[in-house]
PDB file of C-alpha atoms and ligand atoms in Angstrom:
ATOM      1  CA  UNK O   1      98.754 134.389  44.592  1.00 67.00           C
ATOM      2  CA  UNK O   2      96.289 133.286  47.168  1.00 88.00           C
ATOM      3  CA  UNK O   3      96.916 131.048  49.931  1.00 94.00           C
ATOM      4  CA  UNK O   4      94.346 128.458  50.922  1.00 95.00           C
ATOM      5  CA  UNK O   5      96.277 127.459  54.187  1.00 96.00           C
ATOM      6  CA  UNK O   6      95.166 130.555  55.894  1.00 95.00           C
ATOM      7  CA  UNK O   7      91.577 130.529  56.805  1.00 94.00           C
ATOM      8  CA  UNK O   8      91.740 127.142  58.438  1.00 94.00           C
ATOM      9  CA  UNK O   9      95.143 128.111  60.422  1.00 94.00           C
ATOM     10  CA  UNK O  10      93.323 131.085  61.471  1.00 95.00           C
ATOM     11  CA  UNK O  11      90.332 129.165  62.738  1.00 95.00           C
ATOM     12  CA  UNK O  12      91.962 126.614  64.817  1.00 93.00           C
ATOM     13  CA  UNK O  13      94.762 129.476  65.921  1.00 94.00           C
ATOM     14  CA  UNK O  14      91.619 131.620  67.592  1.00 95.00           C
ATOM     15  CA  UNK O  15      90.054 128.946  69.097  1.00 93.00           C
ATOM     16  CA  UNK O  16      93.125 127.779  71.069  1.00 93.00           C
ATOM     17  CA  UNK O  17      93.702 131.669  71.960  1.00 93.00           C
ATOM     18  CA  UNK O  18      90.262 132.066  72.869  1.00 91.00           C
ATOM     19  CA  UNK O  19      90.141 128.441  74.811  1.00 92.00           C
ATOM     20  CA  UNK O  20      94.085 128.064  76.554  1.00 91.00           C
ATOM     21  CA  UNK O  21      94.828 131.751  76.916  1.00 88.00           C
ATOM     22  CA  UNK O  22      98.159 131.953  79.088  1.00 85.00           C
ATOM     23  CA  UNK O  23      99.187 128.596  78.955  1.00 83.00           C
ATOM     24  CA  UNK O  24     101.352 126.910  75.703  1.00 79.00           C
ATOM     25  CA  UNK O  25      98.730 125.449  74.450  1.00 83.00           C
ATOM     26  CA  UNK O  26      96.924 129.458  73.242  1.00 84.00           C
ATOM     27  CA  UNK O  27      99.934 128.446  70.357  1.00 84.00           C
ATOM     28  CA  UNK O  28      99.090 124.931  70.661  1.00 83.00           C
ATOM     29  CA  UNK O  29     102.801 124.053  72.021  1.00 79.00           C
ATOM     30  CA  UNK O  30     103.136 121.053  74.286  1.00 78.00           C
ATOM     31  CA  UNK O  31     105.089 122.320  77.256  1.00 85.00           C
ATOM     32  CA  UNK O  32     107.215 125.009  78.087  1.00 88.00           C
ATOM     33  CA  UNK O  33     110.636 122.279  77.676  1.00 93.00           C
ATOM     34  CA  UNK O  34     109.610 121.553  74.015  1.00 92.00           C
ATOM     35  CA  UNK O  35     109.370 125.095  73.451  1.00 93.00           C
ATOM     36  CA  UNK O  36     112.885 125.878  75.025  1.00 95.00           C
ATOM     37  CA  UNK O  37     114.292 122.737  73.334  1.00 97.00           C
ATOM     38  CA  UNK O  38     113.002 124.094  69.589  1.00 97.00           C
ATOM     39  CA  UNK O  39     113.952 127.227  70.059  1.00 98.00           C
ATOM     40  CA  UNK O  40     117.112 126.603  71.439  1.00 98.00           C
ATOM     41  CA  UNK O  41     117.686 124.985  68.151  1.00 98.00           C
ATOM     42  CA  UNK O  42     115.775 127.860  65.801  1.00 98.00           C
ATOM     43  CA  UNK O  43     118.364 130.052  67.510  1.00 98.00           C
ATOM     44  CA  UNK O  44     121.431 128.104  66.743  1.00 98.00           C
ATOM     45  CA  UNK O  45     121.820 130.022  62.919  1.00 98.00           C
ATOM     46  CA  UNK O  46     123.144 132.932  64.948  1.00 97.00           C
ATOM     47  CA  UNK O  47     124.654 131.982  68.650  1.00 89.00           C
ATOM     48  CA  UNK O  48     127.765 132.843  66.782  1.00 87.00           C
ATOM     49  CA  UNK O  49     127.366 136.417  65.814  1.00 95.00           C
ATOM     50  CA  UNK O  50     129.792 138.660  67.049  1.00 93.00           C
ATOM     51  CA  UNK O  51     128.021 142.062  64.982  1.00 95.00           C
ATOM     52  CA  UNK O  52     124.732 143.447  66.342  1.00 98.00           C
ATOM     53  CA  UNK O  53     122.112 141.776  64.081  1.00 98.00           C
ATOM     54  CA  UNK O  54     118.753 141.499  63.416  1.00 98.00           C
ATOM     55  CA  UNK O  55     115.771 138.808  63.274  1.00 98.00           C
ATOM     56  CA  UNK O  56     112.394 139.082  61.796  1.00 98.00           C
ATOM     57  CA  UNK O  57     109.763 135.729  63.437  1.00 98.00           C
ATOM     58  CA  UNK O  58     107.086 134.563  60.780  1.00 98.00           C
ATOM     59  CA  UNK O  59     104.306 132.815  62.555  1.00 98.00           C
ATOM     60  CA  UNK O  60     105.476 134.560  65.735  1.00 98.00           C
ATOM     61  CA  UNK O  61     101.891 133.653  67.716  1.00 96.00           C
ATOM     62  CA  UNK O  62     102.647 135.555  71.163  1.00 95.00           C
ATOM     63  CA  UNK O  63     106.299 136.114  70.205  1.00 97.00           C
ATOM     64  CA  UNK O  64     107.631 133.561  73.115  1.00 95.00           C
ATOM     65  CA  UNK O  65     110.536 133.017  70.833  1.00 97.00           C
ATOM     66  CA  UNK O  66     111.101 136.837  71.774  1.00 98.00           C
ATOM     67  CA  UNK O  67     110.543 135.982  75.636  1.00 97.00           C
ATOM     68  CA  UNK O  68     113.285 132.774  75.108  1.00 97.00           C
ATOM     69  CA  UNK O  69     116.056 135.333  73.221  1.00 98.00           C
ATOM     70  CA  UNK O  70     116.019 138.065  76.207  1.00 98.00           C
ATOM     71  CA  UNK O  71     116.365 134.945  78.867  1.00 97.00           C
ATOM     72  CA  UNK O  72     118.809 132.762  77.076  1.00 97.00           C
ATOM     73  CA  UNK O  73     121.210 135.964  74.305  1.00 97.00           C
ATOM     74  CA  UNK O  74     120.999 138.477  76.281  1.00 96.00           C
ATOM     75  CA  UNK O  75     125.259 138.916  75.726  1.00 95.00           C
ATOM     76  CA  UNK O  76     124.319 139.370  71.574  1.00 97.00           C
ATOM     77  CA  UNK O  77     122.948 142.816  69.923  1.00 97.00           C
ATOM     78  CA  UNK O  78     119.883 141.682  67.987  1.00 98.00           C
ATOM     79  CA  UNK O  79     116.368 143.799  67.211  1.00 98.00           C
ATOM     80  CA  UNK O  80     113.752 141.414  67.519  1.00 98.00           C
ATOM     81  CA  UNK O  81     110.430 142.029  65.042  1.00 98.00           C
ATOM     82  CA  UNK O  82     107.737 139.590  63.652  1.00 98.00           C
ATOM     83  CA  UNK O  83     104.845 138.465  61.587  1.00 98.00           C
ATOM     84  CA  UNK O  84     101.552 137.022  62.097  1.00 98.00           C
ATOM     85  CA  UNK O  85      98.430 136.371  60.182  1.00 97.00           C
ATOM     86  CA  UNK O  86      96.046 136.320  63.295  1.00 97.00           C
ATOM     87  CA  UNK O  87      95.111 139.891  64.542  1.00 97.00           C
ATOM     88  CA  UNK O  88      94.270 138.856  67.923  1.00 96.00           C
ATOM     89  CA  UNK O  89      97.617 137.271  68.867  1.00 96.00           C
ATOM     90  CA  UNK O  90      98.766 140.936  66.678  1.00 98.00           C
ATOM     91  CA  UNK O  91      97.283 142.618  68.952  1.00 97.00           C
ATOM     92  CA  UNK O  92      98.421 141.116  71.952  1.00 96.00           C
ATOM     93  CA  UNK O  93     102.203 141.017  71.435  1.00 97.00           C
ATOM     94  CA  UNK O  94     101.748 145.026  70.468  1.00 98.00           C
ATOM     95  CA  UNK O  95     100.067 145.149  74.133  1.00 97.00           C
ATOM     96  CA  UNK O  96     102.408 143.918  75.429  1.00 97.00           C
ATOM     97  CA  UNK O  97     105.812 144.788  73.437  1.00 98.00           C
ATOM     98  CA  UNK O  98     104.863 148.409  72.622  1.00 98.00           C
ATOM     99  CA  UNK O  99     108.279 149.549  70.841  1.00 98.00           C
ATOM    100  CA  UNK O 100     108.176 146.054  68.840  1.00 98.00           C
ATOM    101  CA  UNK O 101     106.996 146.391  65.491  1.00 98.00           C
ATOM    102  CA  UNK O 102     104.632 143.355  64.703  1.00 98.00           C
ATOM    103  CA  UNK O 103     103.093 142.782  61.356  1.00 98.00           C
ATOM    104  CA  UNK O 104      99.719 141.694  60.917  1.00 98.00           C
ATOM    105  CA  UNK O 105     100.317 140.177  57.482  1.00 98.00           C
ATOM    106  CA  UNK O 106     100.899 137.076  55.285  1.00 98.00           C
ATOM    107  CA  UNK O 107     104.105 136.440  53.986  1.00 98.00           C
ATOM    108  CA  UNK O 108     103.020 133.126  52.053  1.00 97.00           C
ATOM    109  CA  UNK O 109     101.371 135.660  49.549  1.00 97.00           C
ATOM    110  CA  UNK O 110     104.058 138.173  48.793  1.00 97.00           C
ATOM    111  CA  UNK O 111     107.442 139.103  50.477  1.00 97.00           C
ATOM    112  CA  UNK O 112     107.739 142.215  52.450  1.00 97.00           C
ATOM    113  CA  UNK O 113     110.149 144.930  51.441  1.00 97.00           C
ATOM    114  CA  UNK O 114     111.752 144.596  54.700  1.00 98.00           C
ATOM    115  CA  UNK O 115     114.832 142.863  55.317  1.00 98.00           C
ATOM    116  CA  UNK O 116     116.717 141.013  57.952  1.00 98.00           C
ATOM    117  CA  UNK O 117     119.693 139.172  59.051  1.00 98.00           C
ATOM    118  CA  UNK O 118     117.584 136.006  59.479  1.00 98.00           C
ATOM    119  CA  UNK O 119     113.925 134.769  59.609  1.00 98.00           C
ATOM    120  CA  UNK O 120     113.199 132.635  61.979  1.00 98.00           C
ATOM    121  CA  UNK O 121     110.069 130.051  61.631  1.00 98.00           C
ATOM    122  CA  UNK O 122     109.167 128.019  64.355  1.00 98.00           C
ATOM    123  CA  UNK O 123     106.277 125.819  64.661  1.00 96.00           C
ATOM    124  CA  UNK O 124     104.445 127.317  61.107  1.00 98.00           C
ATOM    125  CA  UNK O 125     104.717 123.811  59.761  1.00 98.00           C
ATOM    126  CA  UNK O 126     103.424 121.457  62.169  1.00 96.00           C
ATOM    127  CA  UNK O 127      99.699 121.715  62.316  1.00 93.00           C
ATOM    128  CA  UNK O 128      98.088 121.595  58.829  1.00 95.00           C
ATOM    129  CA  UNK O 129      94.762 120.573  60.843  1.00 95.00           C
ATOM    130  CA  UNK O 130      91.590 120.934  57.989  1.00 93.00           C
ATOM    131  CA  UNK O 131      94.132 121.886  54.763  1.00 95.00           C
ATOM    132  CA  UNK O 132      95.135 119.494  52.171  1.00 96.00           C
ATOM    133  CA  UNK O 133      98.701 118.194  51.728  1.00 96.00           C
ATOM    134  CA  UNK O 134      99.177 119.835  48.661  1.00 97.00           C
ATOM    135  CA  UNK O 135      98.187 122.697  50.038  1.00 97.00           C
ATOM    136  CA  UNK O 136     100.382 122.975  52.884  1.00 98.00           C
ATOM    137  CA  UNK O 137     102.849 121.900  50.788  1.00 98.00           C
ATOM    138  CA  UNK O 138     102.347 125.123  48.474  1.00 97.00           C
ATOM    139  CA  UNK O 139     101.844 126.910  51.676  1.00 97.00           C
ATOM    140  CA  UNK O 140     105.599 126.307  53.250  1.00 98.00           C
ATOM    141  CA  UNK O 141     107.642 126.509  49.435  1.00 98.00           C
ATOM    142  CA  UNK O 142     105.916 129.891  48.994  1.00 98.00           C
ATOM    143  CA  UNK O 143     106.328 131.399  52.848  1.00 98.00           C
ATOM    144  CA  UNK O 144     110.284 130.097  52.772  1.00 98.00           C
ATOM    145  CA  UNK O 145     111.099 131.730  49.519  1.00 98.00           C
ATOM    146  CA  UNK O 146     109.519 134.689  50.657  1.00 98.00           C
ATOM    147  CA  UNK O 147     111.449 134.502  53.880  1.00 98.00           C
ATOM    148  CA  UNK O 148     114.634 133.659  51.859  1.00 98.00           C
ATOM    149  CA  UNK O 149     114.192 136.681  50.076  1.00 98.00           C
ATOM    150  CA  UNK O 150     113.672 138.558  52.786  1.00 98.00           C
ATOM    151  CA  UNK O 151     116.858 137.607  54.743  1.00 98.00           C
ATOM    152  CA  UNK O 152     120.651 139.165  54.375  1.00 98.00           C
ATOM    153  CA  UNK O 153     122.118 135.856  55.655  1.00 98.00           C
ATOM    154  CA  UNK O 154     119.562 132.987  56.196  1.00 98.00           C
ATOM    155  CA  UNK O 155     116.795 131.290  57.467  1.00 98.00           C
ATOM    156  CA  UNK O 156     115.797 128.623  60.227  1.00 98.00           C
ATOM    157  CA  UNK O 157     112.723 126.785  60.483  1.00 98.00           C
ATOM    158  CA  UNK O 158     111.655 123.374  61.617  1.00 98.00           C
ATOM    159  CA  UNK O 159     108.902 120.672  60.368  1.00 98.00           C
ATOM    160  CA  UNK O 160     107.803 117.263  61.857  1.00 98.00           C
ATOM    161  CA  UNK O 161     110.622 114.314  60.983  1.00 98.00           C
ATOM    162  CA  UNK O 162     108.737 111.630  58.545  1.00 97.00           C
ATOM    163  CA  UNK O 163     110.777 109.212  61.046  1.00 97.00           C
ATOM    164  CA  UNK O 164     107.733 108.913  63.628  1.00 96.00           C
ATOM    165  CA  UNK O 165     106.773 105.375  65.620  1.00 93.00           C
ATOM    166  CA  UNK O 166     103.154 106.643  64.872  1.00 92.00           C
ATOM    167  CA  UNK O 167     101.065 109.260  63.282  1.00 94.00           C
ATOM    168  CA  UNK O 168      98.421 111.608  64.293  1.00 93.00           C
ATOM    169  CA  UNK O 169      95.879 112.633  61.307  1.00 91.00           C
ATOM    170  CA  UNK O 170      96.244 116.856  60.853  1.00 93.00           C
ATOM    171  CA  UNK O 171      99.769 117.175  61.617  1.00 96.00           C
ATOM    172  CA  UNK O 172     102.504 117.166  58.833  1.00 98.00           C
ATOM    173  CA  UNK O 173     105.292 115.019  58.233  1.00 98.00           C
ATOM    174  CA  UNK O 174     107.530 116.519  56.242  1.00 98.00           C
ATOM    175  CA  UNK O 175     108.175 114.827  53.056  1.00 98.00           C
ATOM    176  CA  UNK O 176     112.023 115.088  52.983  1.00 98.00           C
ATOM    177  CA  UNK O 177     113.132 114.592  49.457  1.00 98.00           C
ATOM    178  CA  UNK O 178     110.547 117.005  47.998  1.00 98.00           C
ATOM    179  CA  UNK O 179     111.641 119.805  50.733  1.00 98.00           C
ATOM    180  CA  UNK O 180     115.514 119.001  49.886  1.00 98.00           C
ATOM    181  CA  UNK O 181     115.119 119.549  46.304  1.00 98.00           C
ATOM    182  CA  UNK O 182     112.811 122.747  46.851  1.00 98.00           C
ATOM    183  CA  UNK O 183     115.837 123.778  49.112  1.00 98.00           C
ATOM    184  CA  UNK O 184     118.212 123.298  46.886  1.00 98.00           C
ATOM    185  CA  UNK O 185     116.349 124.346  43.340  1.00 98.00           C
ATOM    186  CA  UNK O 186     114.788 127.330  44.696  1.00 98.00           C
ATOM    187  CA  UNK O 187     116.902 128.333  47.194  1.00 98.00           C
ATOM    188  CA  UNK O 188     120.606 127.295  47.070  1.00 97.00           C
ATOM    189  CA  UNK O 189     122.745 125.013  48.433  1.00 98.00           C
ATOM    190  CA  UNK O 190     124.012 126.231  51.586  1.00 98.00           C
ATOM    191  CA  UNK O 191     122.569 124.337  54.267  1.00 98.00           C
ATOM    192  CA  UNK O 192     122.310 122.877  57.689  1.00 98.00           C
ATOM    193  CA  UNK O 193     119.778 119.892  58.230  1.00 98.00           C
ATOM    194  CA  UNK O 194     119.671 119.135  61.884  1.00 98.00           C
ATOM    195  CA  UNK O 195     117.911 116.004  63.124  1.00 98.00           C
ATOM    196  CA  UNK O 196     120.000 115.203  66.457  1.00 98.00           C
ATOM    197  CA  UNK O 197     117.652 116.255  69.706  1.00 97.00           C
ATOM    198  CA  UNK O 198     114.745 114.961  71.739  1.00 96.00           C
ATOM    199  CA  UNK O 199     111.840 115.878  69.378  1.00 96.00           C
ATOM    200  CA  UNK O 200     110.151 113.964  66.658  1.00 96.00           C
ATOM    201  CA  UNK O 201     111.292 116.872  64.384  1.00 97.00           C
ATOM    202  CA  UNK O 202     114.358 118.898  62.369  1.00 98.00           C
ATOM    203  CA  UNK O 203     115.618 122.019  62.240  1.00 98.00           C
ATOM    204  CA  UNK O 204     116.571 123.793  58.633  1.00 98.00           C
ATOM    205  CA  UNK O 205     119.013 126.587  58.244  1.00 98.00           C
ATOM    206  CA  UNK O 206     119.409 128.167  54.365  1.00 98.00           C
ATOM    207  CA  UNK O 207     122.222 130.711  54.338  1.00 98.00           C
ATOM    208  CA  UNK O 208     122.501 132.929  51.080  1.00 98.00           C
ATOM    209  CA  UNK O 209     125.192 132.368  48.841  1.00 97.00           C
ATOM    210  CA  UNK O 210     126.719 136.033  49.541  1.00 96.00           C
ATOM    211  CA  UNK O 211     127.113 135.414  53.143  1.00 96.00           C
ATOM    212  CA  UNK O 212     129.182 131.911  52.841  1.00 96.00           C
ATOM    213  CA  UNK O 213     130.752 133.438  50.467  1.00 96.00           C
ATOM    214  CA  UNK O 214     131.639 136.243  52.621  1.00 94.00           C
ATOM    215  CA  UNK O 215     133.017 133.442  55.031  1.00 95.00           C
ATOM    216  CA  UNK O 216     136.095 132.281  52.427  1.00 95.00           C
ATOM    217  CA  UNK O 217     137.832 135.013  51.348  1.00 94.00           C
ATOM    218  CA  UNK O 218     140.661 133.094  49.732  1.00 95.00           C
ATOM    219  CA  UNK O 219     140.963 133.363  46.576  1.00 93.00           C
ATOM    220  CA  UNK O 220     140.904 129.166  46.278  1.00 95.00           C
ATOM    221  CA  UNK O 221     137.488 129.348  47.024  1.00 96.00           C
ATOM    222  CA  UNK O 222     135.918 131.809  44.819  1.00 94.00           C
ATOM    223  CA  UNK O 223     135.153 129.387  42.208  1.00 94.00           C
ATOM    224  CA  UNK O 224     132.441 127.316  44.136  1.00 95.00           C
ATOM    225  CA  UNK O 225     130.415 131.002  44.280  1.00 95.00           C
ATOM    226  CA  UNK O 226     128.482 132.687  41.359  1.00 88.00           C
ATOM    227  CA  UNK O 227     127.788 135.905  43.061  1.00 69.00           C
ATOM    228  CA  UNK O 228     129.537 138.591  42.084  1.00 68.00           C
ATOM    229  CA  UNK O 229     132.195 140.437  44.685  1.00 56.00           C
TER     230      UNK O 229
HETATM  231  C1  LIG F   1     102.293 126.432  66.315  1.00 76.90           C
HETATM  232  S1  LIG F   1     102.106 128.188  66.180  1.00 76.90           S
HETATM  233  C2  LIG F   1     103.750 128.705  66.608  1.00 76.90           C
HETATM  234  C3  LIG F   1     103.815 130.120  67.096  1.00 76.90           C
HETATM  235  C4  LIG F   1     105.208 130.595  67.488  1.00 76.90           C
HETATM  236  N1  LIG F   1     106.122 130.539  66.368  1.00 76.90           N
HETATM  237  C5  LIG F   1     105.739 129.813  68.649  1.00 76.90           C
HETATM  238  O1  LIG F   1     106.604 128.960  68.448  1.00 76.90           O
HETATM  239  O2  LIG F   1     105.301 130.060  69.768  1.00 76.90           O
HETATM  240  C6  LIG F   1     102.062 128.474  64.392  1.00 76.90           C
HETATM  241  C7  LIG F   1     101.801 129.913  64.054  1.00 76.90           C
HETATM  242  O3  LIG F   1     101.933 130.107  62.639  1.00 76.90           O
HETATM  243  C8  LIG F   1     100.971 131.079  62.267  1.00 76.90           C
HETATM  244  N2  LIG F   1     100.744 131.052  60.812  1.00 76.90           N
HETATM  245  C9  LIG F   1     100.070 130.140  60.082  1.00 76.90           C
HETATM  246  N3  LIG F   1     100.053 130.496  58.786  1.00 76.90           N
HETATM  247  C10 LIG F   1     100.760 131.649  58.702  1.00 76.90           C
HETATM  248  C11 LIG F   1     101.092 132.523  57.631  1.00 76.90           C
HETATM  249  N4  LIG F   1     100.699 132.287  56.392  1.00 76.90           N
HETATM  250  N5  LIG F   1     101.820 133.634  57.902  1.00 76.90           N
HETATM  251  C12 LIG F   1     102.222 133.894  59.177  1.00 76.90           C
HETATM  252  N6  LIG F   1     101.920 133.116  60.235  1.00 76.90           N
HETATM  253  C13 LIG F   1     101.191 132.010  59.997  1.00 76.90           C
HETATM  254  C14 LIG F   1      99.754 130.708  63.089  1.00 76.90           C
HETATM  255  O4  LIG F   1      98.786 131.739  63.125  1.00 76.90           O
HETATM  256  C15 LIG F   1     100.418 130.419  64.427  1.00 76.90           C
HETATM  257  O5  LIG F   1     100.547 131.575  65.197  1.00 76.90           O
END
């Protein structure tokens, strides 16, 4: 499986690097306060873990999302790792975060055989710039069931709300409906849509069936579950 997304996304990603290094905008992120705001809400899926855990970024660009964890969850134990399709940003983050391991890869292609608490996507879906919707479309199914896959207890990721007061040609507004049912047919039914802050966007989380499942023990409840004990 190919995946026609990634030369564009790899285009416009260098030229941003090349043109805004050290400012948001080398990720093409507004301001530093969006970036807080969506990761503050990326991060929600595990504020509540008590057990050291870990969390793998796709589409980690510079790996701020790294920066915002050691600032803002310090108090949890988490191992931080990530993905990215553009070697320079690569190359950067493994500069800069030696003992880090980063992947230069694309998960929209395969899965890797490594596995994590939760994958965390922030941002991957916003800019589909030069590709065509159907394409993009392809593009985020494929990289969240490889992510699902790839996760012990779920994913979080976030795409541009359809409910805009105007639109901007090369950005993508999520069709809802089509991502619910992919959600729901290809990955299950255990989920969080949240679509209550400041940005013209929503947050996702998809938790495996094993882990909710984990979370009611009582015998009551074992019927809603088809995995096995
Ligand atoms: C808007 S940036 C967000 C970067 C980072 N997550 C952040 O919030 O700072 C989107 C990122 O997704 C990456 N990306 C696009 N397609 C990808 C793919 N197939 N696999 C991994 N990363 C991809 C881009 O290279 C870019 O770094």
């Amino acid at each position: 499986m190919n995946n026609p997304t990634r030369k564009n996304q790899e285009e416009v990603y260098r030229n941003l690097y090349e043109n805004h290094k050290g400012t948001s905008m080398a990720v093409s992120s507004e301001s530093q306060a969006h970036k807080r705001l969506r990761f503050n809400e990326i991060c929600g899926i595990f504020e509540n873990e008590q057990e050291k855990f870990t969390v793998h970024d796709v589409g980690m660009g510079l790996a701020q999302l790294y920066e915002f964890m050691l600032a803002n969850f310090s108090d949890l134990n988490w191992e931080y790792s990530g993905t990215e399709i553009l070697h320079e940003y690569v190359t950067e983050c493994r500069n800069k975060y030696p003992d880090i391991n980063f992947y230069n890869r694309d998960l929209a292609v395969t899965p890797g055989e490594d596995y994590y608490d939760y994958l965390l996507l922030s941002g991957v879906f916003h800019q589909r710039r030069e590709s065509k919707i159907g394409d993009w479309e392809r593009f985020s199914q494929n990289i969240l069931r490889n992510a699902f896959h790839m996760c012990k207890k779920g994913i979080s990721f976030n795409f541009i709300s359809p409910f805009v007061d105007f639109y901007q040609t090369q950005v993508y507004y999520a069709n809802l409906p089509k991502l619910l049912n992919f959600i729901i047919d290809d990955l299950g039914r255990f989920f969080v849509l949240k679509h209550n802050y400041a940005l013209y966007e929503f947050t996702v989380y998809v938790y495996k069936e094993s882990y909710i499942k984990g979370l009611h023990p009582d015998s009551e409840f074992k019927k809603y579950f088809k995995v096995e004990e």
